[in-house]
Amino acid sequence: MNQNLNTKLLSGEVFTQTSNQAFESKHSTVISFLNPFSYYEVAKDDNLINGVDYYFSDGSLLCRLHNLFLPKITRASFDYSSIAGTFLQSVADTNKRIAIIGATEEENTLAVKVLKQQYPGLNVVYHRNGYIESNEQTASELNKLDIDVVLVGMGTPYQERFSIYLKDNLKDPAVIITCGGFLTQTSIKPDYYHPLIKKFGLRWLQRIVMHKHVRDRVLKVYPKFIFSYLSTMIRTNTAKK
């Protein structure tokens, strides 16, 4: 697979340290998360590889494949089984100004309502759906609000492309972090994953049952990804010997 992308995958253990450093930076920072489907999409585009500052592995499958050949990493996902709760609580506790962009308008509005209930101090100064017709206009609107954090949930590769655009066009430093389907999930249920699902690491199974597009990815994309990843890494390691 893509060696440049592999080297940018960080272990979940350093997420808090990485995000704290991003908040202290004088430049905007993009943080995103990869599963086998999004890895495949990002690996095809050097702009996505280079434009995102930090990637984390969103799921145990990618971690296990990565750890067979490369320095070990652990999972970090933007959901309540992983780092979402801690990150949002920190944003609320420090009164950072957050923009929440993604999902449909109805889902976005409901998700923001739920998040404000869960984190009473969450300072949401801007929110809208993820179907953006003008990146320039959206960036202009954000630039009027002194944004500290932008949470972007559009799915890969759209959320990465939009996040990179914001990184290059926001006038003040911000932490731009993708969240995939988190906003849609939160609009369905405040804590989307069943406790047993989270305990046994079966998030993928719940999403397969609930969402057809996830079933299609797992049945069609994931087997191809596993074969391609293993064959490429084996060839690469063999060539080094």
PDB file of C-alpha atoms in Angstrom:
ATOM      1  CA  MET A   1       0.000   0.000   0.000  1.00  0.00           C
ATOM      2  CA  ASN A   2       1.089   3.634   0.339  1.00  0.00           C
ATOM      3  CA  GLN A   3       4.304   3.986   2.333  1.00  0.00           C
ATOM      4  CA  ASN A   4       3.912   7.741   2.808  1.00  0.00           C
ATOM      5  CA  LEU A   5       0.461   7.255   4.271  1.00  0.00           C
ATOM      6  CA  ASN A   6       1.651   4.430   6.502  1.00  0.00           C
ATOM      7  CA  THR A   7       4.293   6.666   8.058  1.00  0.00           C
ATOM      8  CA  LYS A   8       1.650   9.279   8.929  1.00  0.00           C
ATOM      9  CA  LEU A   9      -0.507   6.829  10.883  1.00  0.00           C
ATOM     10  CA  LEU A  10      -0.086   7.590  14.580  1.00  0.00           C
ATOM     11  CA  SER A  11      -0.980   5.435  17.549  1.00  0.00           C
ATOM     12  CA  GLY A  12      -4.156   6.287  19.418  1.00  0.00           C
ATOM     13  CA  GLU A  13      -2.127   6.534  22.601  1.00  0.00           C
ATOM     14  CA  VAL A  14      -0.729   9.882  21.451  1.00  0.00           C
ATOM     15  CA  PHE A  15      -4.013  11.458  20.320  1.00  0.00           C
ATOM     16  CA  THR A  16      -4.403  13.756  23.330  1.00  0.00           C
ATOM     17  CA  GLN A  17      -0.787  14.870  23.122  1.00  0.00           C
ATOM     18  CA  THR A  18      -1.141  15.470  19.381  1.00  0.00           C
ATOM     19  CA  SER A  19      -4.354  17.468  19.690  1.00  0.00           C
ATOM     20  CA  ASN A  20      -2.901  19.559  22.519  1.00  0.00           C
ATOM     21  CA  GLN A  21       0.110  20.389  20.361  1.00  0.00           C
ATOM     22  CA  ALA A  22      -2.246  21.311  17.508  1.00  0.00           C
ATOM     23  CA  PHE A  23      -4.077  23.796  19.734  1.00  0.00           C
ATOM     24  CA  GLU A  24      -0.760  25.419  20.609  1.00  0.00           C
ATOM     25  CA  SER A  25       0.373  25.666  16.987  1.00  0.00           C
ATOM     26  CA  LYS A  26       0.523  28.984  15.145  1.00  0.00           C
ATOM     27  CA  HIS A  27      -0.894  27.265  12.059  1.00  0.00           C
ATOM     28  CA  SER A  28      -4.144  25.406  11.414  1.00  0.00           C
ATOM     29  CA  THR A  29      -3.910  21.636  11.812  1.00  0.00           C
ATOM     30  CA  VAL A  30      -5.971  18.854  10.228  1.00  0.00           C
ATOM     31  CA  ILE A  31      -6.521  15.564  12.094  1.00  0.00           C
ATOM     32  CA  SER A  32      -8.336  12.673  10.427  1.00  0.00           C
ATOM     33  CA  PHE A  33      -9.026   8.964  10.866  1.00  0.00           C
ATOM     34  CA  LEU A  34      -8.670   5.981   8.529  1.00  0.00           C
ATOM     35  CA  ASN A  35     -10.484   2.679   8.163  1.00  0.00           C
ATOM     36  CA  PRO A  36      -9.870   0.252   5.277  1.00  0.00           C
ATOM     37  CA  PHE A  37     -12.340   2.101   3.012  1.00  0.00           C
ATOM     38  CA  SER A  38     -10.987   5.588   3.716  1.00  0.00           C
ATOM     39  CA  TYR A  39      -7.363   4.359   3.583  1.00  0.00           C
ATOM     40  CA  TYR A  40      -8.005   3.123   0.053  1.00  0.00           C
ATOM     41  CA  GLU A  41      -9.507   6.490  -0.948  1.00  0.00           C
ATOM     42  CA  VAL A  42      -6.797   8.633   0.654  1.00  0.00           C
ATOM     43  CA  ALA A  43      -3.941   6.477  -0.674  1.00  0.00           C
ATOM     44  CA  LYS A  44      -4.931   7.398  -4.244  1.00  0.00           C
ATOM     45  CA  ASP A  45      -4.466  11.146  -3.688  1.00  0.00           C
ATOM     46  CA  ASP A  46      -1.147  12.685  -2.638  1.00  0.00           C
ATOM     47  CA  ASN A  47      -2.937  15.921  -1.777  1.00  0.00           C
ATOM     48  CA  LEU A  48      -4.962  14.108   0.864  1.00  0.00           C
ATOM     49  CA  ILE A  49      -1.908  12.312   2.214  1.00  0.00           C
ATOM     50  CA  ASN A  50       0.182  15.455   2.479  1.00  0.00           C
ATOM     51  CA  GLY A  51      -2.537  17.965   3.327  1.00  0.00           C
ATOM     52  CA  VAL A  52      -3.741  16.199   6.465  1.00  0.00           C
ATOM     53  CA  ASP A  53      -1.255  16.647   9.297  1.00  0.00           C
ATOM     54  CA  TYR A  54      -2.085  13.581  11.391  1.00  0.00           C
ATOM     55  CA  TYR A  55      -3.924  10.352  10.691  1.00  0.00           C
ATOM     56  CA  PHE A  56      -5.131   7.799  13.233  1.00  0.00           C
ATOM     57  CA  SER A  57      -6.452   4.294  12.666  1.00  0.00           C
ATOM     58  CA  ASP A  58     -10.227   4.121  13.009  1.00  0.00           C
ATOM     59  CA  GLY A  59     -10.666   0.431  13.684  1.00  0.00           C
ATOM     60  CA  SER A  60      -8.919  -2.736  14.832  1.00  0.00           C
ATOM     61  CA  LEU A  61      -8.593  -4.282  11.339  1.00  0.00           C
ATOM     62  CA  LEU A  62      -6.302  -1.554  10.010  1.00  0.00           C
ATOM     63  CA  CYS A  63      -4.337  -1.615  13.271  1.00  0.00           C
ATOM     64  CA  ARG A  64      -3.792  -5.371  13.013  1.00  0.00           C
ATOM     65  CA  LEU A  65      -2.683  -5.235   9.389  1.00  0.00           C
ATOM     66  CA  HIS A  66      -0.387  -2.282  10.071  1.00  0.00           C
ATOM     67  CA  ASN A  67       1.123  -3.978  13.117  1.00  0.00           C
ATOM     68  CA  LEU A  68       2.106  -7.052  11.117  1.00  0.00           C
ATOM     69  CA  PHE A  69       4.703  -5.035   9.207  1.00  0.00           C
ATOM     70  CA  LEU A  70       5.234  -1.662  10.891  1.00  0.00           C
ATOM     71  CA  PRO A  71       5.645  -0.145  14.379  1.00  0.00           C
ATOM     72  CA  LYS A  72       2.606  -0.985  16.477  1.00  0.00           C
ATOM     73  CA  ILE A  73      -0.307   1.434  16.724  1.00  0.00           C
ATOM     74  CA  THR A  74      -3.578   1.431  18.643  1.00  0.00           C
ATOM     75  CA  ARG A  75      -7.020   2.609  17.560  1.00  0.00           C
ATOM     76  CA  ALA A  76      -8.381   6.145  17.866  1.00  0.00           C
ATOM     77  CA  SER A  77     -11.880   6.821  16.516  1.00  0.00           C
ATOM     78  CA  PHE A  78     -14.116   9.854  16.723  1.00  0.00           C
ATOM     79  CA  ASP A  79     -16.885   8.131  18.648  1.00  0.00           C
ATOM     80  CA  TYR A  80     -17.752   7.501  22.284  1.00  0.00           C
ATOM     81  CA  SER A  81     -15.911   4.189  22.381  1.00  0.00           C
ATOM     82  CA  SER A  82     -12.695   6.133  21.841  1.00  0.00           C
ATOM     83  CA  ILE A  83     -11.623   9.789  21.896  1.00  0.00           C
ATOM     84  CA  ALA A  84     -14.773  11.787  21.021  1.00  0.00           C
ATOM     85  CA  GLY A  85     -16.008  12.260  24.578  1.00  0.00           C
ATOM     86  CA  THR A  86     -12.654  13.324  25.998  1.00  0.00           C
ATOM     87  CA  PHE A  87     -11.999  15.686  23.094  1.00  0.00           C
ATOM     88  CA  LEU A  88     -15.406  17.379  23.251  1.00  0.00           C
ATOM     89  CA  GLN A  89     -15.240  17.706  27.034  1.00  0.00           C
ATOM     90  CA  SER A  90     -11.858  19.399  26.724  1.00  0.00           C
ATOM     91  CA  VAL A  91     -13.244  21.794  24.088  1.00  0.00           C
ATOM     92  CA  ALA A  92     -16.150  22.623  26.396  1.00  0.00           C
ATOM     93  CA  ASP A  93     -13.974  23.006  29.514  1.00  0.00           C
ATOM     94  CA  THR A  94     -11.637  25.453  27.775  1.00  0.00           C
ATOM     95  CA  ASN A  95     -14.509  27.402  26.148  1.00  0.00           C
ATOM     96  CA  LYS A  96     -13.110  26.956  22.661  1.00  0.00           C
ATOM     97  CA  ARG A  97     -15.264  28.263  19.839  1.00  0.00           C
ATOM     98  CA  ILE A  98     -16.360  25.291  17.756  1.00  0.00           C
ATOM     99  CA  ALA A  99     -17.978  24.989  14.337  1.00  0.00           C
ATOM    100  CA  ILE A 100     -19.820  21.746  13.563  1.00  0.00           C
ATOM    101  CA  ILE A 101     -20.212  20.968   9.861  1.00  0.00           C
ATOM    102  CA  GLY A 102     -21.622  17.811   8.309  1.00  0.00           C
ATOM    103  CA  ALA A 103     -24.539  15.417   7.774  1.00  0.00           C
ATOM    104  CA  THR A 104     -27.930  16.672   6.554  1.00  0.00           C
ATOM    105  CA  GLU A 105     -29.389  19.900   7.955  1.00  0.00           C
ATOM    106  CA  GLU A 106     -31.875  17.974  10.104  1.00  0.00           C
ATOM    107  CA  GLU A 107     -29.218  15.565  11.393  1.00  0.00           C
ATOM    108  CA  ASN A 108     -26.786  18.402  12.055  1.00  0.00           C
ATOM    109  CA  THR A 109     -29.325  20.453  14.027  1.00  0.00           C
ATOM    110  CA  LEU A 110     -30.329  17.456  16.132  1.00  0.00           C
ATOM    111  CA  ALA A 111     -26.713  16.389  16.709  1.00  0.00           C
ATOM    112  CA  VAL A 112     -25.761  19.899  17.866  1.00  0.00           C
ATOM    113  CA  LYS A 113     -28.724  19.902  20.268  1.00  0.00           C
ATOM    114  CA  VAL A 114     -27.651  16.551  21.696  1.00  0.00           C
ATOM    115  CA  LEU A 115     -24.005  17.618  22.035  1.00  0.00           C
ATOM    116  CA  LYS A 116     -24.986  20.797  23.876  1.00  0.00           C
ATOM    117  CA  GLN A 117     -27.019  18.688  26.289  1.00  0.00           C
ATOM    118  CA  GLN A 118     -24.131  16.293  26.824  1.00  0.00           C
ATOM    119  CA  TYR A 119     -21.559  19.080  27.173  1.00  0.00           C
ATOM    120  CA  PRO A 120     -23.348  22.136  28.644  1.00  0.00           C
ATOM    121  CA  GLY A 121     -20.292  24.352  28.186  1.00  0.00           C
ATOM    122  CA  LEU A 122     -19.809  23.485  24.515  1.00  0.00           C
ATOM    123  CA  ASN A 123     -19.530  26.834  22.720  1.00  0.00           C
ATOM    124  CA  VAL A 124     -21.012  26.072  19.292  1.00  0.00           C
ATOM    125  CA  VAL A 125     -20.808  29.328  17.343  1.00  0.00           C
ATOM    126  CA  TYR A 126     -21.524  27.896  13.891  1.00  0.00           C
ATOM    127  CA  HIS A 127     -23.146  24.788  12.454  1.00  0.00           C
ATOM    128  CA  ARG A 128     -24.490  23.692   9.110  1.00  0.00           C
ATOM    129  CA  ASN A 129     -25.000  20.646   6.881  1.00  0.00           C
ATOM    130  CA  GLY A 130     -22.126  19.066   4.962  1.00  0.00           C
ATOM    131  CA  TYR A 131     -23.511  19.717   1.478  1.00  0.00           C
ATOM    132  CA  ILE A 132     -21.394  22.776   0.750  1.00  0.00           C
ATOM    133  CA  GLU A 133     -21.675  24.512  -2.602  1.00  0.00           C
ATOM    134  CA  SER A 134     -19.015  27.155  -1.931  1.00  0.00           C
ATOM    135  CA  ASN A 135     -15.952  26.399   0.184  1.00  0.00           C
ATOM    136  CA  GLU A 136     -14.945  30.038  -0.192  1.00  0.00           C
ATOM    137  CA  GLN A 137     -18.209  31.322   1.292  1.00  0.00           C
ATOM    138  CA  THR A 138     -18.081  28.881   4.203  1.00  0.00           C
ATOM    139  CA  ALA A 139     -14.481  29.811   5.010  1.00  0.00           C
ATOM    140  CA  SER A 140     -15.464  33.486   4.867  1.00  0.00           C
ATOM    141  CA  GLU A 141     -18.296  32.880   7.343  1.00  0.00           C
ATOM    142  CA  LEU A 142     -15.942  31.030   9.692  1.00  0.00           C
ATOM    143  CA  ASN A 143     -13.325  33.764   9.457  1.00  0.00           C
ATOM    144  CA  LYS A 144     -15.821  36.220  10.964  1.00  0.00           C
ATOM    145  CA  LEU A 145     -16.233  34.061  14.067  1.00  0.00           C
ATOM    146  CA  ASP A 146     -12.682  33.474  15.385  1.00  0.00           C
ATOM    147  CA  ILE A 147     -13.112  29.702  15.255  1.00  0.00           C
ATOM    148  CA  ASP A 148     -10.846  27.490  17.405  1.00  0.00           C
ATOM    149  CA  VAL A 149     -12.168  24.071  16.342  1.00  0.00           C
ATOM    150  CA  VAL A 150     -13.945  22.795  13.234  1.00  0.00           C
ATOM    151  CA  LEU A 151     -15.588  19.371  13.456  1.00  0.00           C
ATOM    152  CA  VAL A 152     -16.203  18.021   9.946  1.00  0.00           C
ATOM    153  CA  GLY A 153     -18.382  14.985   9.204  1.00  0.00           C
ATOM    154  CA  MET A 154     -18.804  14.383   5.477  1.00  0.00           C
ATOM    155  CA  GLY A 155     -17.182  11.024   4.837  1.00  0.00           C
ATOM    156  CA  THR A 156     -13.938  10.362   2.977  1.00  0.00           C
ATOM    157  CA  PRO A 157     -12.593  11.913   0.772  1.00  0.00           C
ATOM    158  CA  TYR A 158     -14.916  14.934   0.983  1.00  0.00           C
ATOM    159  CA  GLN A 159     -14.219  15.778   4.613  1.00  0.00           C
ATOM    160  CA  GLU A 160     -10.450  15.632   4.087  1.00  0.00           C
ATOM    161  CA  ARG A 161     -10.585  17.835   0.993  1.00  0.00           C
ATOM    162  CA  PHE A 162     -12.769  20.394   2.748  1.00  0.00           C
ATOM    163  CA  SER A 163     -10.598  20.314   5.876  1.00  0.00           C
ATOM    164  CA  ILE A 164      -7.455  20.958   3.826  1.00  0.00           C
ATOM    165  CA  TYR A 165      -9.192  23.878   2.126  1.00  0.00           C
ATOM    166  CA  LEU A 166     -10.021  25.376   5.531  1.00  0.00           C
ATOM    167  CA  LYS A 167      -6.469  24.799   6.712  1.00  0.00           C
ATOM    168  CA  ASP A 168      -5.232  26.927   3.820  1.00  0.00           C
ATOM    169  CA  ASN A 169      -7.911  29.612   4.056  1.00  0.00           C
ATOM    170  CA  LEU A 170      -8.769  30.282   7.710  1.00  0.00           C
ATOM    171  CA  LYS A 171      -7.119  33.497   8.848  1.00  0.00           C
ATOM    172  CA  ASP A 172      -6.504  32.310  12.427  1.00  0.00           C
ATOM    173  CA  PRO A 173      -5.102  28.952  13.586  1.00  0.00           C
ATOM    174  CA  ALA A 174      -7.732  26.265  14.175  1.00  0.00           C
ATOM    175  CA  VAL A 175      -7.821  22.552  14.846  1.00  0.00           C
ATOM    176  CA  ILE A 176      -9.830  20.929  12.064  1.00  0.00           C
ATOM    177  CA  ILE A 177     -10.842  17.371  12.935  1.00  0.00           C
ATOM    178  CA  THR A 178     -12.910  14.944  10.886  1.00  0.00           C
ATOM    179  CA  CYS A 179     -15.562  12.733  12.439  1.00  0.00           C
ATOM    180  CA  GLY A 180     -17.027  10.624   9.606  1.00  0.00           C
ATOM    181  CA  GLY A 181     -20.550   9.501  10.504  1.00  0.00           C
ATOM    182  CA  PHE A 182     -20.425  10.764  14.098  1.00  0.00           C
ATOM    183  CA  LEU A 183     -22.962  13.558  13.560  1.00  0.00           C
ATOM    184  CA  THR A 184     -25.453  11.266  11.824  1.00  0.00           C
ATOM    185  CA  GLN A 185     -24.960   8.646  14.532  1.00  0.00           C
ATOM    186  CA  THR A 186     -25.418  11.209  17.305  1.00  0.00           C
ATOM    187  CA  SER A 187     -28.640  12.441  15.711  1.00  0.00           C
ATOM    188  CA  ILE A 188     -29.967   8.857  15.806  1.00  0.00           C
ATOM    189  CA  LYS A 189     -28.925   8.140  19.399  1.00  0.00           C
ATOM    190  CA  PRO A 190     -26.762  10.166  21.827  1.00  0.00           C
ATOM    191  CA  ASP A 191     -24.491   7.189  22.503  1.00  0.00           C
ATOM    192  CA  TYR A 192     -24.837   5.378  19.201  1.00  0.00           C
ATOM    193  CA  TYR A 193     -23.024   2.126  20.008  1.00  0.00           C
ATOM    194  CA  HIS A 194     -24.463  -0.455  22.417  1.00  0.00           C
ATOM    195  CA  PRO A 195     -22.237  -0.968  25.511  1.00  0.00           C
ATOM    196  CA  LEU A 196     -21.553  -4.614  24.593  1.00  0.00           C
ATOM    197  CA  ILE A 197     -20.680  -3.590  21.042  1.00  0.00           C
ATOM    198  CA  LYS A 198     -18.097  -1.153  22.403  1.00  0.00           C
ATOM    199  CA  LYS A 199     -16.800  -3.646  24.972  1.00  0.00           C
ATOM    200  CA  PHE A 200     -16.086  -6.354  22.403  1.00  0.00           C
ATOM    201  CA  GLY A 201     -14.934  -4.041  19.591  1.00  0.00           C
ATOM    202  CA  LEU A 202     -17.846  -4.880  17.299  1.00  0.00           C
ATOM    203  CA  ARG A 203     -18.767  -1.407  16.072  1.00  0.00           C
ATOM    204  CA  TRP A 204     -18.529  -2.629  12.478  1.00  0.00           C
ATOM    205  CA  LEU A 205     -21.176  -5.303  13.166  1.00  0.00           C
ATOM    206  CA  GLN A 206     -23.709  -2.806  14.498  1.00  0.00           C
ATOM    207  CA  ARG A 207     -23.137  -0.506  11.525  1.00  0.00           C
ATOM    208  CA  ILE A 208     -23.487  -3.418   9.074  1.00  0.00           C
ATOM    209  CA  VAL A 209     -26.877  -4.243  10.551  1.00  0.00           C
ATOM    210  CA  MET A 210     -28.091  -0.623  10.585  1.00  0.00           C
ATOM    211  CA  HIS A 211     -26.678   0.825   7.351  1.00  0.00           C
ATOM    212  CA  LYS A 212     -26.718  -0.612   3.819  1.00  0.00           C
ATOM    213  CA  HIS A 213     -23.769   1.483   2.591  1.00  0.00           C
ATOM    214  CA  VAL A 214     -21.632   0.016   5.384  1.00  0.00           C
ATOM    215  CA  ARG A 215     -22.664  -3.521   4.391  1.00  0.00           C
ATOM    216  CA  ASP A 216     -21.657  -2.768   0.808  1.00  0.00           C
ATOM    217  CA  ARG A 217     -18.234  -1.495   1.899  1.00  0.00           C
ATOM    218  CA  VAL A 218     -17.507  -4.425   4.179  1.00  0.00           C
ATOM    219  CA  LEU A 219     -18.583  -7.036   1.639  1.00  0.00           C
ATOM    220  CA  LYS A 220     -17.039  -5.430  -1.456  1.00  0.00           C
ATOM    221  CA  VAL A 221     -14.213  -3.108  -0.440  1.00  0.00           C
ATOM    222  CA  TYR A 222     -12.735  -4.678   2.694  1.00  0.00           C
ATOM    223  CA  PRO A 223     -11.769  -8.074   1.166  1.00  0.00           C
ATOM    224  CA  LYS A 224     -10.022  -6.280  -1.727  1.00  0.00           C
ATOM    225  CA  PHE A 225      -8.268  -3.991   0.718  1.00  0.00           C
ATOM    226  CA  ILE A 226      -7.006  -6.860   2.887  1.00  0.00           C
ATOM    227  CA  PHE A 227      -5.646  -8.760  -0.123  1.00  0.00           C
ATOM    228  CA  SER A 228      -4.046  -5.646  -1.640  1.00  0.00           C
ATOM    229  CA  TYR A 229      -2.541  -4.507   1.660  1.00  0.00           C
ATOM    230  CA  LEU A 230      -1.048  -7.886   2.542  1.00  0.00           C
ATOM    231  CA  SER A 231       0.301  -8.608  -0.945  1.00  0.00           C
ATOM    232  CA  THR A 232       1.868  -5.147  -1.275  1.00  0.00           C
ATOM    233  CA  MET A 233       3.465  -5.191   2.166  1.00  0.00           C
ATOM    234  CA  ILE A 234       4.806  -8.721   1.695  1.00  0.00           C
ATOM    235  CA  ARG A 235       6.338  -7.753  -1.654  1.00  0.00           C
ATOM    236  CA  THR A 236       7.830  -4.601  -0.145  1.00  0.00           C
ATOM    237  CA  ASN A 237       9.356  -6.450   2.794  1.00  0.00           C
ATOM    238  CA  THR A 238      10.685  -9.218   0.540  1.00  0.00           C
ATOM    239  CA  ALA A 239      12.341  -6.675  -1.757  1.00  0.00           C
ATOM    240  CA  LYS A 240      14.165  -5.136   1.211  1.00  0.00           C
ATOM    241  CA  LYS A 241      15.828  -8.439   2.103  1.00  0.00           C
TER     242      LYS A 241
END
